PDB file of C-alpha atoms in Angstrom:
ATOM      1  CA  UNK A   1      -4.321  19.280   3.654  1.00  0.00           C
ATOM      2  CA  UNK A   2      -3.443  16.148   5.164  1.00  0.00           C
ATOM      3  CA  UNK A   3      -3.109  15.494   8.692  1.00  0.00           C
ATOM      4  CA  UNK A   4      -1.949  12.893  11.507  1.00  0.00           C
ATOM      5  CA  UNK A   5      -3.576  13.084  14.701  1.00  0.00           C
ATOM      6  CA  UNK A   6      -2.084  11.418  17.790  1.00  0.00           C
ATOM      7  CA  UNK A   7      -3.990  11.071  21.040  1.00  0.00           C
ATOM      8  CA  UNK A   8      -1.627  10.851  23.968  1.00  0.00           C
ATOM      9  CA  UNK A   9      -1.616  10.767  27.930  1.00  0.00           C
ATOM     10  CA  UNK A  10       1.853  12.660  27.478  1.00  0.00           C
ATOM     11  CA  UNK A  11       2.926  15.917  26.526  1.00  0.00           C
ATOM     12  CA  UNK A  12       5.961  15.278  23.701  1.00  0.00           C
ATOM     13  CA  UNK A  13       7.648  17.605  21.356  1.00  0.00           C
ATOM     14  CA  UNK A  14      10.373  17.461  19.034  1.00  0.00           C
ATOM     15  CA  UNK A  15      13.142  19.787  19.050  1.00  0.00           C
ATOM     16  CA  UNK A  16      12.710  20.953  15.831  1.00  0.00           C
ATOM     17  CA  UNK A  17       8.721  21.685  16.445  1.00  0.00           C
ATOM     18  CA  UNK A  18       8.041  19.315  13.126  1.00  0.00           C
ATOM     19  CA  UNK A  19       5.011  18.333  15.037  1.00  0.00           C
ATOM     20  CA  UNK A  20       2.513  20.154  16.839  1.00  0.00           C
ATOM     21  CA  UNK A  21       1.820  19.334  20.243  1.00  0.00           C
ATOM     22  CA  UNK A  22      -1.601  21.046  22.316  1.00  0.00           C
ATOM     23  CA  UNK A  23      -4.011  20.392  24.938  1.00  0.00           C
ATOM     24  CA  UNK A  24      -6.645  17.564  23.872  1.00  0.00           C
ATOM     25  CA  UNK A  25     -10.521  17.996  24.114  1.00  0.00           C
ATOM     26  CA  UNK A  26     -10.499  14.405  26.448  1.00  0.00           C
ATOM     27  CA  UNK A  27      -7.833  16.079  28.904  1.00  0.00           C
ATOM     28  CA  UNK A  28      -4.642  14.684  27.781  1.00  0.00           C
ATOM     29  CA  UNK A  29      -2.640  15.730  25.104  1.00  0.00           C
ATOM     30  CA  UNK A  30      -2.393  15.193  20.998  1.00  0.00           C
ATOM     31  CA  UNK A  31       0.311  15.400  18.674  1.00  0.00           C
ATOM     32  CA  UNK A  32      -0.179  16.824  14.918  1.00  0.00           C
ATOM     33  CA  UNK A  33       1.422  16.766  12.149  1.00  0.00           C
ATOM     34  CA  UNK A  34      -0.099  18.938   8.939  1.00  0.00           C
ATOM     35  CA  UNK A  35       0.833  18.452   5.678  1.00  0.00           C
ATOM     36  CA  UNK A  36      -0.356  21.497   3.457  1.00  0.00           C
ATOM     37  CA  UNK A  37      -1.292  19.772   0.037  1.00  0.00           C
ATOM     38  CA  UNK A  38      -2.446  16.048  -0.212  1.00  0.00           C
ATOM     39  CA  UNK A  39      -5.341  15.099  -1.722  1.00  0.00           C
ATOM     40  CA  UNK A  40      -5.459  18.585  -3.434  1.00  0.00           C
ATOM     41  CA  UNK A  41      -2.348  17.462  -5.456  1.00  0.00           C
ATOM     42  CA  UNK A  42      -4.355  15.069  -7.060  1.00  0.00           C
ATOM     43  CA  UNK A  43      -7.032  17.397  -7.679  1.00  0.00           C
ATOM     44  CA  UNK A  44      -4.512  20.090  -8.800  1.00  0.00           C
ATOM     45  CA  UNK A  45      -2.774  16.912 -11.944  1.00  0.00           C
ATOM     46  CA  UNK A  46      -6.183  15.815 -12.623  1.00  0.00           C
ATOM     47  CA  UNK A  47      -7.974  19.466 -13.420  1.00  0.00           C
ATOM     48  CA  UNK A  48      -5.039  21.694 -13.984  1.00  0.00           C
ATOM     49  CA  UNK A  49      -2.450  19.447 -15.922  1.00  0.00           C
ATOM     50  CA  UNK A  50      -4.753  16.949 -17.191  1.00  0.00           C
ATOM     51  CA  UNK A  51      -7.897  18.695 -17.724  1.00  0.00           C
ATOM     52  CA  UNK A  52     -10.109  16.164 -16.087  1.00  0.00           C
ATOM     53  CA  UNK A  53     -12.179  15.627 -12.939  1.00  0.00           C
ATOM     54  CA  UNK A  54     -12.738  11.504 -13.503  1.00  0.00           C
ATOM     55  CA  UNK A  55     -10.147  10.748 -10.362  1.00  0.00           C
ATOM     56  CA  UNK A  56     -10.855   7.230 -10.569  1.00  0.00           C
ATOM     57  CA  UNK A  57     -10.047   7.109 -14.357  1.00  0.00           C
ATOM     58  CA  UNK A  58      -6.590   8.557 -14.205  1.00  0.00           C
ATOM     59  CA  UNK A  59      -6.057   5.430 -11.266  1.00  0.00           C
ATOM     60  CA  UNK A  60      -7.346   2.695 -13.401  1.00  0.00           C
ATOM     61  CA  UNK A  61      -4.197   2.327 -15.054  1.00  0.00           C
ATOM     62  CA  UNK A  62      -2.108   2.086 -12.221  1.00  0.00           C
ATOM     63  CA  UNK A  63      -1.886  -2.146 -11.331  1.00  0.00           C
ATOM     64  CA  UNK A  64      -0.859  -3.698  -8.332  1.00  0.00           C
ATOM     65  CA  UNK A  65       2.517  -4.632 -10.411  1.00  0.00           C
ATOM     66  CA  UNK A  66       3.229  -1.110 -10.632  1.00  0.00           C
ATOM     67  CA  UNK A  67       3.105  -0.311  -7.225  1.00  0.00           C
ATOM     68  CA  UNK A  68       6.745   0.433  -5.559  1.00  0.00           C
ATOM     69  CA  UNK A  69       8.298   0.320  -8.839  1.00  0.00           C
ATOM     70  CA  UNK A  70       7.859   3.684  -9.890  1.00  0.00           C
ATOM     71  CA  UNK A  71      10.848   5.701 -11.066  1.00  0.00           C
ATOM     72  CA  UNK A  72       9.158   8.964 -10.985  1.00  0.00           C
ATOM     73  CA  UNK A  73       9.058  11.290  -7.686  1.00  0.00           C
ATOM     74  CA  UNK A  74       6.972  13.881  -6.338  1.00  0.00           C
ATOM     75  CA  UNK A  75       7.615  16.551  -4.023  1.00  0.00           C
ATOM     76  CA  UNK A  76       4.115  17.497  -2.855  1.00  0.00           C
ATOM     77  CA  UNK A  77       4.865  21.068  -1.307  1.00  0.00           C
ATOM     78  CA  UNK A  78       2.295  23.139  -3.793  1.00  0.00           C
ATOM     79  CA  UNK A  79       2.027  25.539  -1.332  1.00  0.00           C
ATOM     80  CA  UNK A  80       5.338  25.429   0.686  1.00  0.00           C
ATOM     81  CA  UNK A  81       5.108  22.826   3.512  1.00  0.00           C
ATOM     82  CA  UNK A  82       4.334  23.210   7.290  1.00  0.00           C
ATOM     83  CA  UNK A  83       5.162  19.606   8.999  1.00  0.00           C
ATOM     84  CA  UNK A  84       7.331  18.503   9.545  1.00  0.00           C
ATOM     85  CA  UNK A  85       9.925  20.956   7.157  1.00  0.00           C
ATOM     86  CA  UNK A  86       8.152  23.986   8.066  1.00  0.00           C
ATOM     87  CA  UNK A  87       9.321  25.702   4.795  1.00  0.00           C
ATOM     88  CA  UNK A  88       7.251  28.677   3.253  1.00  0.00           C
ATOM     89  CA  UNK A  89       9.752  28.723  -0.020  1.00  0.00           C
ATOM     90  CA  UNK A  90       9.416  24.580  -0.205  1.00  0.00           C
ATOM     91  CA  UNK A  91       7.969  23.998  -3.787  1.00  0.00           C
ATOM     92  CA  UNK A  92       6.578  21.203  -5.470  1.00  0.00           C
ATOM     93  CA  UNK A  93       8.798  18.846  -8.313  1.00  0.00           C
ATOM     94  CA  UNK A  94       8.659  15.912 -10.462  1.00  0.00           C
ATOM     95  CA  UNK A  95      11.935  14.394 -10.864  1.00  0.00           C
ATOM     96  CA  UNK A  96      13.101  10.759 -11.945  1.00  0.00           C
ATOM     97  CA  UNK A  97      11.046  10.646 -15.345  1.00  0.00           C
ATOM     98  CA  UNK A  98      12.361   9.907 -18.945  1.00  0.00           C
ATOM     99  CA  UNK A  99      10.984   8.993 -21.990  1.00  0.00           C
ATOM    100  CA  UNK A 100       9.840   5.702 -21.226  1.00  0.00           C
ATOM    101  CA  UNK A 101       7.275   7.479 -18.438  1.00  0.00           C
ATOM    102  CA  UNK A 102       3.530   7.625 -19.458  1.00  0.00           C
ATOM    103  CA  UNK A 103       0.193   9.564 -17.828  1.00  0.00           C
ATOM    104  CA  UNK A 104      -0.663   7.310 -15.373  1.00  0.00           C
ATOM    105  CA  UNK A 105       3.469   7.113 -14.019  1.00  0.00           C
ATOM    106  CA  UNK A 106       3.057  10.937 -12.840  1.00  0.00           C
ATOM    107  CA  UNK A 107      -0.249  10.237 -11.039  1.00  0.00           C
ATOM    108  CA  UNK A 108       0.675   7.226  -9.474  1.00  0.00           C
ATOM    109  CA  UNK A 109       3.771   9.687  -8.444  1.00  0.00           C
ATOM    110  CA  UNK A 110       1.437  12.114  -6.877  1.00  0.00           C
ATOM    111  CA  UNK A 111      -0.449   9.373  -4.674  1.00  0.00           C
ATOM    112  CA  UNK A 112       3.014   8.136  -3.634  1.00  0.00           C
ATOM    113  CA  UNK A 113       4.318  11.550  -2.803  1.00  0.00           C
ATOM    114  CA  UNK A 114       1.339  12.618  -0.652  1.00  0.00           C
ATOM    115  CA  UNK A 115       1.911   9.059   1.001  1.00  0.00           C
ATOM    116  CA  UNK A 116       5.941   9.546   1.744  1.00  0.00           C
ATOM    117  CA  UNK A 117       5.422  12.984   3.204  1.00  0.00           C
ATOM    118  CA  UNK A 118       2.973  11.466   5.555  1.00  0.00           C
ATOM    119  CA  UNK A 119       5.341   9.072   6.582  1.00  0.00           C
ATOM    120  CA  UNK A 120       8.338  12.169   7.375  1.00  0.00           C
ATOM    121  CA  UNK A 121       5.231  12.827  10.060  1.00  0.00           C
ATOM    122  CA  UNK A 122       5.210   9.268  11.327  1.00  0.00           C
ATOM    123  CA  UNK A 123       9.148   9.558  11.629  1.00  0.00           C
ATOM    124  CA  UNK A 124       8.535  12.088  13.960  1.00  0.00           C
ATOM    125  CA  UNK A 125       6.556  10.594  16.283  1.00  0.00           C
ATOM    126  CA  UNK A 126       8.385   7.357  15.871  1.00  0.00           C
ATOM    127  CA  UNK A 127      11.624   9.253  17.218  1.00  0.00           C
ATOM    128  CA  UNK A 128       9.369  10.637  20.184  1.00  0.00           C
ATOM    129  CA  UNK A 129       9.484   6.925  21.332  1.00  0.00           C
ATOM    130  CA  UNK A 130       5.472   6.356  19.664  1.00  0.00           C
ATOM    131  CA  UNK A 131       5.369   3.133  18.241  1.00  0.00           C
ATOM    132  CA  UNK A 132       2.226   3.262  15.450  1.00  0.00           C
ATOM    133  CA  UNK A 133       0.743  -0.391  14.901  1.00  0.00           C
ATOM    134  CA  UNK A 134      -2.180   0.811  13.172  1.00  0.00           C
ATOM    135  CA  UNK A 135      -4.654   4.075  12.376  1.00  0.00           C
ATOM    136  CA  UNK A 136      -7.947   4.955  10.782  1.00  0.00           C
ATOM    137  CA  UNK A 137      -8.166   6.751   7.244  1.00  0.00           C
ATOM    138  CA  UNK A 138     -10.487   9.116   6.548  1.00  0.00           C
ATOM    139  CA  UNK A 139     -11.292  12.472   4.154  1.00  0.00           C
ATOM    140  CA  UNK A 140     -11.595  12.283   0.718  1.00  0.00           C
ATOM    141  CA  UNK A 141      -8.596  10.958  -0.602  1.00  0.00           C
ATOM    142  CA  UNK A 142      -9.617   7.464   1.705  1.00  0.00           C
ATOM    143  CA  UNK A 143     -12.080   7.148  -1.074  1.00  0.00           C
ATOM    144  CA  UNK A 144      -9.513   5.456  -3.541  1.00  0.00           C
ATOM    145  CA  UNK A 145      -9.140   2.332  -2.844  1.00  0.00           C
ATOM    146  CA  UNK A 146      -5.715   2.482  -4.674  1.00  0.00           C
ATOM    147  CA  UNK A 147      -4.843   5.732  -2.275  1.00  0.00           C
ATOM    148  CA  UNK A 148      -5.534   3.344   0.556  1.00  0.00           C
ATOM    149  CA  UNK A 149      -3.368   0.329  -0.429  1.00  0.00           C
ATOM    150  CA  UNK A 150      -0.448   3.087  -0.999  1.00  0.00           C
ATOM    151  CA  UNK A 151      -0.946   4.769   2.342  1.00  0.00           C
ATOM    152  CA  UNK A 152      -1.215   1.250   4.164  1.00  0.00           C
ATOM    153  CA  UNK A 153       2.224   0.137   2.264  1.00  0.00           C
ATOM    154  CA  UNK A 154       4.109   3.356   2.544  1.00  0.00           C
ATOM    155  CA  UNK A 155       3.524   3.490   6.192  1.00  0.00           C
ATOM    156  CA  UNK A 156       3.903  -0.054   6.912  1.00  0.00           C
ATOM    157  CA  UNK A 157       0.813  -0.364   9.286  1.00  0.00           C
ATOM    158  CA  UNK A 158      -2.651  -1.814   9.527  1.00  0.00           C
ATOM    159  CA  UNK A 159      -5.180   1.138   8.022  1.00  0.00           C
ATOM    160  CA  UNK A 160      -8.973   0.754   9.864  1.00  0.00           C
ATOM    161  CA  UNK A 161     -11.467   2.398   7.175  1.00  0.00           C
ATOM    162  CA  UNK A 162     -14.081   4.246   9.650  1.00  0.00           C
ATOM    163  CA  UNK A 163     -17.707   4.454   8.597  1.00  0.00           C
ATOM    164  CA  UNK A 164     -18.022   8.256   8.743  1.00  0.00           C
ATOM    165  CA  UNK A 165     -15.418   9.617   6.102  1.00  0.00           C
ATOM    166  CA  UNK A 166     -15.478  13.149   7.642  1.00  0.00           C
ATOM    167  CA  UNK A 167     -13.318  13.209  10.739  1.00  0.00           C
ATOM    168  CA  UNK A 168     -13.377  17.063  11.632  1.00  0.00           C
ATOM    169  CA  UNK A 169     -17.189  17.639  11.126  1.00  0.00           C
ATOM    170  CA  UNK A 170     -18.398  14.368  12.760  1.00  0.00           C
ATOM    171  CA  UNK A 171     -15.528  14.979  15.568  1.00  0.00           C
ATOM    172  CA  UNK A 172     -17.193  18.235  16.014  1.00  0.00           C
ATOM    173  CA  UNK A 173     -20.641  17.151  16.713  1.00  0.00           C
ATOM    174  CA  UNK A 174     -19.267  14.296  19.133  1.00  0.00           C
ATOM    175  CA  UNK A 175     -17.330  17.173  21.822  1.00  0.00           C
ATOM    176  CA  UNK A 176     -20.669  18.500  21.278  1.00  0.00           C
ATOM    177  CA  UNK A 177     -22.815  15.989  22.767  1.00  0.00           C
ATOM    178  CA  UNK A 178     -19.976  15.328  25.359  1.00  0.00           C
ATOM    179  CA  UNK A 179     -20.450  18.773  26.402  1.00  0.00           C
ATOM    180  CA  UNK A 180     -24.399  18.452  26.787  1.00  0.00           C
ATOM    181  CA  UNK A 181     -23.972  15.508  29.101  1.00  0.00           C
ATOM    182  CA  UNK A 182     -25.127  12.388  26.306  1.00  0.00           C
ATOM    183  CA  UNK A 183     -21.805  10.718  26.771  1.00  0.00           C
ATOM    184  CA  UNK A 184     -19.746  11.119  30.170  1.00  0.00           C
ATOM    185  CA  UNK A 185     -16.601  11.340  28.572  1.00  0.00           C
ATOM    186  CA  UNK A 186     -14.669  11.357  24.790  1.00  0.00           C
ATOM    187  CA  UNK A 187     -13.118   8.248  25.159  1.00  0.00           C
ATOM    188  CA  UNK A 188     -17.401   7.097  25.486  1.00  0.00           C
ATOM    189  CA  UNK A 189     -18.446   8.848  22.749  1.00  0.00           C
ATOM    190  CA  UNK A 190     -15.677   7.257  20.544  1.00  0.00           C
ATOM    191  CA  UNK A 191     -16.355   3.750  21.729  1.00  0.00           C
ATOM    192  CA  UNK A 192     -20.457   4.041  20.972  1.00  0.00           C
ATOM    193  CA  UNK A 193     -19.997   6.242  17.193  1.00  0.00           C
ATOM    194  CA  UNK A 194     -16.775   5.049  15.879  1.00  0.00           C
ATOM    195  CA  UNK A 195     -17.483   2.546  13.707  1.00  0.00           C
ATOM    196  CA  UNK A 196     -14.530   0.462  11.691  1.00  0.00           C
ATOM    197  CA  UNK A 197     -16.256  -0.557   8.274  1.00  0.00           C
ATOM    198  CA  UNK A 198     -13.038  -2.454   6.820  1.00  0.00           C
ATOM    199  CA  UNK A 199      -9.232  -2.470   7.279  1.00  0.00           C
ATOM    200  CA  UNK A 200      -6.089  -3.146   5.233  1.00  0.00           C
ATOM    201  CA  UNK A 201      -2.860  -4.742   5.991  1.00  0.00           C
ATOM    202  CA  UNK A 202       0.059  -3.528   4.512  1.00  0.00           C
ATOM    203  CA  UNK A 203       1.836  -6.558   2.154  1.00  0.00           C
ATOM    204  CA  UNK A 204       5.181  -7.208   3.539  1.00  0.00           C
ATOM    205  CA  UNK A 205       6.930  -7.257  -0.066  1.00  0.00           C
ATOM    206  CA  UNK A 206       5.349  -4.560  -1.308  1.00  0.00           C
ATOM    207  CA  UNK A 207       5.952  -2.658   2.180  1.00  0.00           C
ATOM    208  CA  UNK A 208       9.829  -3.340   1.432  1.00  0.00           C
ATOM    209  CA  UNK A 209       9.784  -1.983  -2.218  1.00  0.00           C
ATOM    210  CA  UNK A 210       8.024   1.250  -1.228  1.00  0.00           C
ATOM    211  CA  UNK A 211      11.152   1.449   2.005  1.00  0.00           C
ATOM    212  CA  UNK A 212      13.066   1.458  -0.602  1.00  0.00           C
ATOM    213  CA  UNK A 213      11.868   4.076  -2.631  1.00  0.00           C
ATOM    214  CA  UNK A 214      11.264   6.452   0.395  1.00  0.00           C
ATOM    215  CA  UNK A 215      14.439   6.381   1.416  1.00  0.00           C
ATOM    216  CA  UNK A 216      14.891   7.680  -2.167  1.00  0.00           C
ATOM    217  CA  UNK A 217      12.266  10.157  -1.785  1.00  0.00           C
ATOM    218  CA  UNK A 218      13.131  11.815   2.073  1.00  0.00           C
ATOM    219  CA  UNK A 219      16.269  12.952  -0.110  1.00  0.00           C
ATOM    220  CA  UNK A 220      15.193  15.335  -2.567  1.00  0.00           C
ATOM    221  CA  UNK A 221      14.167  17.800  -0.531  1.00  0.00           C
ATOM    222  CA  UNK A 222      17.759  18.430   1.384  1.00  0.00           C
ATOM    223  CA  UNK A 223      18.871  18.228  -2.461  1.00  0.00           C
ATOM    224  CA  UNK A 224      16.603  20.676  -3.654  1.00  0.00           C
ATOM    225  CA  UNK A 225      16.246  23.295  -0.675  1.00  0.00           C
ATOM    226  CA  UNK A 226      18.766  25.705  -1.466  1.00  0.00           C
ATOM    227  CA  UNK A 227      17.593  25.886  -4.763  1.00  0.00           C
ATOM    228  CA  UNK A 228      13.969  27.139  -3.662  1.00  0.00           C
TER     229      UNK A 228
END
């Protein structure tokens, strides 16, 4: 799955429940939005379609000069979608492709798809009056460095790279050691084990290409539902 995880001091809800809103372990609030296939759409090309594991391989071919100039879409809803369409019958599509595409045009689809329906998320809590500068990036697709450089570009906002790569398990231990009294407080705990290894700014050209193209992309679906 793939996930965006707001911390807030306020409670906040849509009206259309696109994103989830619940009680936070440091006694505020957080806002989430849960996508329910992202990096396993990769994994589902690579092994299923493609009959590979070698992730990295099936990137190499995608360049920086083919990034926001991609003519092939991807609706990544594999498994219906929860935010923020909250459709059970949603399915997954390539459209956009002739004869011209090639291999490495329907992966680079994939990574962009995952990327655009994290960004119907961000819409969300943009139009809740939350105004995203940056985030951190974590989980196994925040491996790729190409993945990254999408996500940051897509979403038009500085991407921190944290030192841990597993949020939930790490996040886990950390309300643990809150609750037996080594840090006073979350917020504490964050500050002393967080650690920012690197971060990536989005490229304001290549940020406009890929606003164009998911303005493209947030329209297939409304095309498509009644079909599902």
């Amino acid at each position: 799955s793939g996930t965006i995880f707001i911390s807030s001091n306020n409670f906040g809800v849509d009206p259309n429940n696109a994103l989830h809103a619940f009680a936070h372990a440091d006694g505020h609030y957080h806002l989430m939005g849960c996508m329910l296939s992202a990096a396993s759409c990769n994994k589902w090309l690579c092994e299923e379609i493609l009959n590979t594991s070698d992730f990295a391989g099936e990137q190499k071919d995608i360049t920086d000069e083919k990034l926001g100039k991609n003519n092939v879409f991807f609706l990544p809803y594999l498994m219906g979608e929860r935010s923020p369409i909250n459709d059970t019958d949603a399915r997954g599509t390539f459209t956009g492709f002739s004869m011209d595409n090639n291999r490495s045009d329907f992966v680079q689809a994939v990574l962009e798809g995952v990327a655009f329906a994290i960004r119907d998320s961000f819409e969300v809590a943009k139009s809740l009056g939350i105004d995203i500068k940056r985030s951190k990036l974590c989980g196994g697709g925040a491996k790729s460095p190409l993945w990254r450089k999408i996500f940051a570009n897509v979403l038009n906002i500085t991407l921190d790279i944290p030192q841990t790569e597993e949020g939930p398990g790490y996040g886990g231990a950390m309300l643990a050691m809150v609750g037996a009294g080594k840090f006073a407080s979350v917020e504490e705990c964050a500050d002393a084990l967080v650690k920012v290894t690197s971060s990536l700014e989005p490229d304001p050209a290549l940020a406009a290409l890929y606003e164009e193209k998911y303005n493209k992309f947030k329209a297939i679906y409304p095309a498509m539902k009644d079909l599902f």
